[in-house]
Phi, psi and omega in degrees: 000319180291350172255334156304334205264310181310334172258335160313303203288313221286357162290332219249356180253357182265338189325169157291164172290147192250144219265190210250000191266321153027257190295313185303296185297342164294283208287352173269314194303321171250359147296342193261334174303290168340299167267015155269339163301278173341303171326282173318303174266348158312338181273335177248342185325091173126000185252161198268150178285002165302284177310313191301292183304281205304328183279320189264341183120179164323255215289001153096178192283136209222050153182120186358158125249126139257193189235120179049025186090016212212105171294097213278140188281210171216185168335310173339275186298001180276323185272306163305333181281309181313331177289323178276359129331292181311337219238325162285006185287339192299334201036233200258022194269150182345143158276134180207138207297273181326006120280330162320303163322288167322292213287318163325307176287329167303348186242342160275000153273325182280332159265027185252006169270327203298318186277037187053018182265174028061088189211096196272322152019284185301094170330147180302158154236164170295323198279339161296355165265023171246082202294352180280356186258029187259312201285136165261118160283061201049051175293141176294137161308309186313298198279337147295340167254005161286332187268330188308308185288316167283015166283335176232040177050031189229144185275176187263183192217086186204168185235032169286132178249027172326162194254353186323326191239042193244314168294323192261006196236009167313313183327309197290335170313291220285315167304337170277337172283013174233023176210134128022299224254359208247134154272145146334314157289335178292296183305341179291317202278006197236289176339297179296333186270319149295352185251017183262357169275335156234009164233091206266355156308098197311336184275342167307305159238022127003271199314317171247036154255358172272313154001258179326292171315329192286315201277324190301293172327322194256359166290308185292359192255029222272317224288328197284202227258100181316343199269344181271304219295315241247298136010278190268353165293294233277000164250332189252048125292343184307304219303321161292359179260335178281295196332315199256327189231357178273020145302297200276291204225070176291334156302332176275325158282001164271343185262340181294304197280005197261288199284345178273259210351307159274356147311308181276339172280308154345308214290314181298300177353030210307334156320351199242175190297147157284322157355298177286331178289312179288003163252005162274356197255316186099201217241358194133300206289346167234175210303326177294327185280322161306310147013261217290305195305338176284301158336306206284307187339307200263332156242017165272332183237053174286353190262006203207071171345268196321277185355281181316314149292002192220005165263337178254018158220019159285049199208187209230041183257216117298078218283294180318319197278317201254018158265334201266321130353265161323305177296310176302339179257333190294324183332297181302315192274316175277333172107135187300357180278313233257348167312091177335144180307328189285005164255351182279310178295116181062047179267143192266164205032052162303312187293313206303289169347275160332321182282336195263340155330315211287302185302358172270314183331286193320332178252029174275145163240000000 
């Protein structure tokens, strides 16, 4: 097994380099994937697909609403753009975990000042000059009284398994995809650990070190057969998450691979409802389950961008986090051009998306 694992990470650190326009069309396709997810289910979030189908029709909701012309994100996407913030302070210098790290926490105090909260700690980031990243969107309790605490020099104190931080860590993928020196394992470990600063539950951050890892693995793995690719990503990421966490909390990566596993067996499945499959799975709201619902989401419909989003926030859950999932990994995989137009248009802080894509593309090495 250990030469197995040992020839996985070294195929997957040998690929070729991908040039920079690349890198740009990945890293826009899933930050702009992500918050059209988000978008799309912020408008249901908290509502039963009962309620969904009576406001939208049979098939539940397919298309924005907006607000004052602006499909509005929520936290999610709110979070994420901070992480990939964060992460271009890095430019072009060696990777190193512990400042990466260091700077992910400085911009989630910064965006918990945006939520009127207090983080003298903290650096300005540039994304606090933006007022629409101002609006508080259902930001989770968990990650305001976790940045609450650490805002005062204090770690945080919970047993969450929130999906909070599962949503927000596409960034750290995208960002290993524009450097040399970073493995599949660095991303399980930079990812899961940014999302153990307010979510201390192993599967709170399982969960989004598996995230991260899936879009890193099927970008760098993009020459294959799309339809395959997502497929053979989405089981031999298990092998990097028992690598990084099944010493320390092997019940929770068992339970991690328990739920991919019947994703994937779901997914193939063409016969069945997706519904029925997404309540087997569970409503979302904590990390394995945002998880699972997206993933299957994401590999029943790798061929159909809209499909894919609207089977994954049709449900009777946290519609935004596990649209917002979704989006970030098929994004990433098909790329922002190939993203249909209708998610683009009046999606809010689109350009912001697109500046910040741009500016992570601008520092690979």
């Amino acid at each position: 097994m250990q030469g197995d694992i040992f020839t996985f990470y070294t195929y997957f650190n040998q690929k070729h380099t991908m040039d920079k326009e690349t890198l740009y069309d990945i890293i826009a396709g899933s930050l702009v994937g992500g918050a059209a997810g988000d978008a799309l289910g912020y408008t249901v979030e908290f509502e039963s697909l009962g309620v969904i189908k009576a406001a939208y029709g049979k098939d539940g909701i397919s298309a924005y609403e907006p607000v004052n012309g602006v499909a509005q994100i929520s936290d999610d996407t709110q979070m994420t753009l901070f992480t990939a913030d964060a992460l271009t302070q890095l430019r072009k210098e060696p990777y190193n975990f512990e400042k990466a790290l260091r700077y992910i926490k400085d911009d989630y105090l910064a965006w918990f000042r945006t939520q009127a909260g207090q983080a003298r700690l903290a650096p300005h980031s540039v994304l606090e000059d933006i007022p629409e990243l101002h609006s508080r969107r259902a930001p989770g309790i968990t990650c305001l009284s976790a940045l609450g605490a650490l805002s005062m020099g204090r770690a945080a104190e919970n047993d969450s398994k929130g999906c909070g931080g599962a949503m927000r860590v596409a960034p750290v993928a995208l960002y290993a995809l524009t450097r040399s020196d970073m493995s599949a394992l660095d991303v399980a470990s930079l990812a899961g650990e940014a999302a153990r600063l307010t979510h201390l539950h192993p599967l709170g951050f399982i969960s989004a070190a598996y995230v991260a890892t899936l879009i890193y693995i099927s970008c760098k793995n993009s020459s294959s057969n799309q339809g395959n690719l997502l497929y053979d990503s989405a089981t031999k990421v298990v092998s990097v998450i028992e690598e990084v966490y099944g010493a320390d909390y092997a019940h929770a990566v068992k339970q991690m691979t328990a739920i991919v596993e019947k994703t994937v067996r779901m997914a193939r499945e063409k016969d069945t409802l997706d519904i029925d499959n997404i309540r087997s799975l569970g409503e979302g709201w904590v990390g394995e389950e945002a998880v699972g619902i997206a993933l299957y989401c994401a590999l029943r419909h790798n061929d159909d961008f809209s499909a894919a989003l609207r089977a994954a926030v049709n449900h009777d859950g946290d519609s935004d986090s596990t649209g917002a999932i979704c989006g970030n990994i098929l994004g990433a995989i098909w790329g922002y051009d190939r993203i249909p137009y209708i998610w683009k248009e009046n999606l809010e802080l689109h350009d912001t998306l697109l500046a910040t894509a741009r500016r992570l593309a601008d520092i690979a090495i």
